[in-house]
Short mmCIF file of the C-alpha atoms (twelve columns), coordinates in Angstrom:
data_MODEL
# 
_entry.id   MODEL 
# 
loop_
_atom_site.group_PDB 
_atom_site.id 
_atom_site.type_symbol 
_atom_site.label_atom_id 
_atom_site.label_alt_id 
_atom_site.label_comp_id 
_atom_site.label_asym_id 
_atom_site.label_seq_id 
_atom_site.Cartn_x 
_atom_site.Cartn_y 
_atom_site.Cartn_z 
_atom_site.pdbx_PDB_model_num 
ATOM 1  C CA . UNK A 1  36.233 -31.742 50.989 1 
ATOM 2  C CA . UNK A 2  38.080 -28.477 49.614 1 
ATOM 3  C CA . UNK A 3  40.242 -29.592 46.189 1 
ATOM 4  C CA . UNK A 4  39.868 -25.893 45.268 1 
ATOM 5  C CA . UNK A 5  40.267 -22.998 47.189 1 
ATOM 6  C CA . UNK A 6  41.174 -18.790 46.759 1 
ATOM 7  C CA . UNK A 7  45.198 -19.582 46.824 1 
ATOM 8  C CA . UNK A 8  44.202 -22.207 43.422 1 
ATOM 9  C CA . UNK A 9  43.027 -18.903 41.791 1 
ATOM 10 C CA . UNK A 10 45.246 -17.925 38.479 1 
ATOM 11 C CA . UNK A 11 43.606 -14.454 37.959 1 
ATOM 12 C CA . UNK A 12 43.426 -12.009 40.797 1 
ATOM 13 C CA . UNK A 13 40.848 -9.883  39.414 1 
ATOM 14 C CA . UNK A 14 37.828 -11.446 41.390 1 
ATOM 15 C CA . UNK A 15 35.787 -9.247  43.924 1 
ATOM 16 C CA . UNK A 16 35.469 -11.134 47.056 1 
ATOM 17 C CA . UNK A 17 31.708 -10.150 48.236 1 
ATOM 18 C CA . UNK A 18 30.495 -11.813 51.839 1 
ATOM 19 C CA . UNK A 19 27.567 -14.317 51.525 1 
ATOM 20 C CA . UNK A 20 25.383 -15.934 54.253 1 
ATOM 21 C CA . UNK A 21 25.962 -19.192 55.387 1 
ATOM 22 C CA . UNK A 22 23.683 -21.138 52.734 1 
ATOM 23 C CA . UNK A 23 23.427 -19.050 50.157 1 
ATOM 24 C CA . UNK A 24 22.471 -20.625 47.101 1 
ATOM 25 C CA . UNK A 25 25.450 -18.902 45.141 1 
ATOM 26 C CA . UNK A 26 28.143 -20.915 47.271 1 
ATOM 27 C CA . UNK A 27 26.151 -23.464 48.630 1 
ATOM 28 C CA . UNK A 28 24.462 -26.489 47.086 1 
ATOM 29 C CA . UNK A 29 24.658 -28.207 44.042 1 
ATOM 30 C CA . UNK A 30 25.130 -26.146 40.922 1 
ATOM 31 C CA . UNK A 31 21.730 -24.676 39.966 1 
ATOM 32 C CA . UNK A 32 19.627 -22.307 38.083 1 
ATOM 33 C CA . UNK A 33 21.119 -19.628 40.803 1 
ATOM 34 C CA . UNK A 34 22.687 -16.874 38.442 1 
ATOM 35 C CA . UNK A 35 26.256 -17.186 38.279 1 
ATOM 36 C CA . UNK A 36 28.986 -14.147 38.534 1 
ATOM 37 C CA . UNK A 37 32.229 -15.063 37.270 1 
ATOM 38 C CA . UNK A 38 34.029 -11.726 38.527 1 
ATOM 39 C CA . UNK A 39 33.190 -13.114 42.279 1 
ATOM 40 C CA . UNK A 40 35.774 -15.160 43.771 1 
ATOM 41 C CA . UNK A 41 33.847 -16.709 45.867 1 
ATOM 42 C CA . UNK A 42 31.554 -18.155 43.205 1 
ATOM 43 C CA . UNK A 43 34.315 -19.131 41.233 1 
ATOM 44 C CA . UNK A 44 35.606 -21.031 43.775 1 
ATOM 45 C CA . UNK A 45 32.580 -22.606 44.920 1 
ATOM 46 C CA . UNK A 46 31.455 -23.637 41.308 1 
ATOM 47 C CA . UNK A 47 35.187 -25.233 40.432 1 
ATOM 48 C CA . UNK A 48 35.157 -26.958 43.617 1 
ATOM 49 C CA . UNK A 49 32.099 -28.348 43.012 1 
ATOM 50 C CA . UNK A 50 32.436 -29.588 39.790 1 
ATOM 51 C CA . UNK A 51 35.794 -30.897 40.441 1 
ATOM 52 C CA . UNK A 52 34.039 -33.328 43.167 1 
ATOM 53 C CA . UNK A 53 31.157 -33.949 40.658 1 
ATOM 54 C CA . UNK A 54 33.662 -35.012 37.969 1 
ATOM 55 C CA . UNK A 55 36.077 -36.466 40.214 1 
ATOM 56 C CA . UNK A 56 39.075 -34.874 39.492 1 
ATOM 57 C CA . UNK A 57 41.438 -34.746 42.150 1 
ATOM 58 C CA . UNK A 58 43.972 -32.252 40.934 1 
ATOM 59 C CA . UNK A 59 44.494 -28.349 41.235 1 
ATOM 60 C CA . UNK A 60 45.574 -27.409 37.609 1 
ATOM 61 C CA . UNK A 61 42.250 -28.825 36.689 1 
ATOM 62 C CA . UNK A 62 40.500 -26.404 38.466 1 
ATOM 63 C CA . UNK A 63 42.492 -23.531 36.890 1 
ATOM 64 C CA . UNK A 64 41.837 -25.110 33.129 1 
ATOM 65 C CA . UNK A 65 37.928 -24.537 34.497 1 
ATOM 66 C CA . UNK A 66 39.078 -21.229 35.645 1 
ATOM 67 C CA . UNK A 67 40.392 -19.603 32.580 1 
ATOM 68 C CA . UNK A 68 37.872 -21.365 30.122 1 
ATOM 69 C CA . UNK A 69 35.309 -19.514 32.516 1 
ATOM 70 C CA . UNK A 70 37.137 -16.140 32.908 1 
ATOM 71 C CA . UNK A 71 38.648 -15.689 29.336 1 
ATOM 72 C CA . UNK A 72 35.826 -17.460 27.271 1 
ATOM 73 C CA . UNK A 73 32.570 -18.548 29.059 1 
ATOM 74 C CA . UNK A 74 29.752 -16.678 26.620 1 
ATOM 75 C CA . UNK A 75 27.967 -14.015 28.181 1 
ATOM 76 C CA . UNK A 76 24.187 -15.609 27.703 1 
ATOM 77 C CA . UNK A 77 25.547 -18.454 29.815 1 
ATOM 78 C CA . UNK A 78 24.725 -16.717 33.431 1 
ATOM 79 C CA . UNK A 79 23.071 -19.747 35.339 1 
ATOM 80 C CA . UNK A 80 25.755 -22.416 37.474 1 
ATOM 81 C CA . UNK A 81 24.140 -25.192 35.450 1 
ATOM 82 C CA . UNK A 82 24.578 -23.921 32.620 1 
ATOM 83 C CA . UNK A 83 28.191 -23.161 32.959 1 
ATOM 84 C CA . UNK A 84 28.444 -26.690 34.140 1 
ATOM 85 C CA . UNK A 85 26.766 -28.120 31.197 1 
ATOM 86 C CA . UNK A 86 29.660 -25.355 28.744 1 
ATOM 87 C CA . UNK A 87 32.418 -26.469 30.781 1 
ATOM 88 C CA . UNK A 88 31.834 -29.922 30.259 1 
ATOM 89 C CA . UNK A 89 31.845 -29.331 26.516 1 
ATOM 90 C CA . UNK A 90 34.519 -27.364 26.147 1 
ATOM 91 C CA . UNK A 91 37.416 -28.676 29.076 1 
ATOM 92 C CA . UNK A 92 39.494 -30.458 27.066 1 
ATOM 93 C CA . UNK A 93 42.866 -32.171 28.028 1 
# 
């Protein structure tokens, strides 16, 4: 199930790079797989995901993730895990 998709996106910014079919970067459950916040196609992928993780059901939550993760996520943070485990610290409402 999609809650999150490209049209959700606040920034436009994002490069939108092709990936195979079950590629771990848009595939999966969040992982040690390196994450790239200036792909689109991550960024979708890893809000989507953790918006069915944490059960939230609503777009605007997906664009709080979004501009925590494209204004402020820390540069050391680089695997989808670990930006799960930052987001879930710092995504307040």
């Amino acid at each position: 199930m999609i809650l999150f998709s490209r049209r959700n996106l606040h920034y436009t910014d994002y490069k939108w790079t092709a990936y195979i079919q079950n590629d771990p970067r848009v595939n999966g459950r969040p992982d040690h797989t390196v994450f790239d916040k200036t792909e689109g196609n991550e960024m979708v992928y890893l809000i989507n995901k953790l918006m069915m993780i944490w059960d939230y059901r609503f777009a605007n939550t997906g664009n709080k993730m979004e501009k925590l993760i494209h204004d402020k996520l820390p540069t050391e943070i680089t695997s989808q895990e670990d930006v799960q485990g930052w987001l879930k610290i710092n995504l307040k409402f």
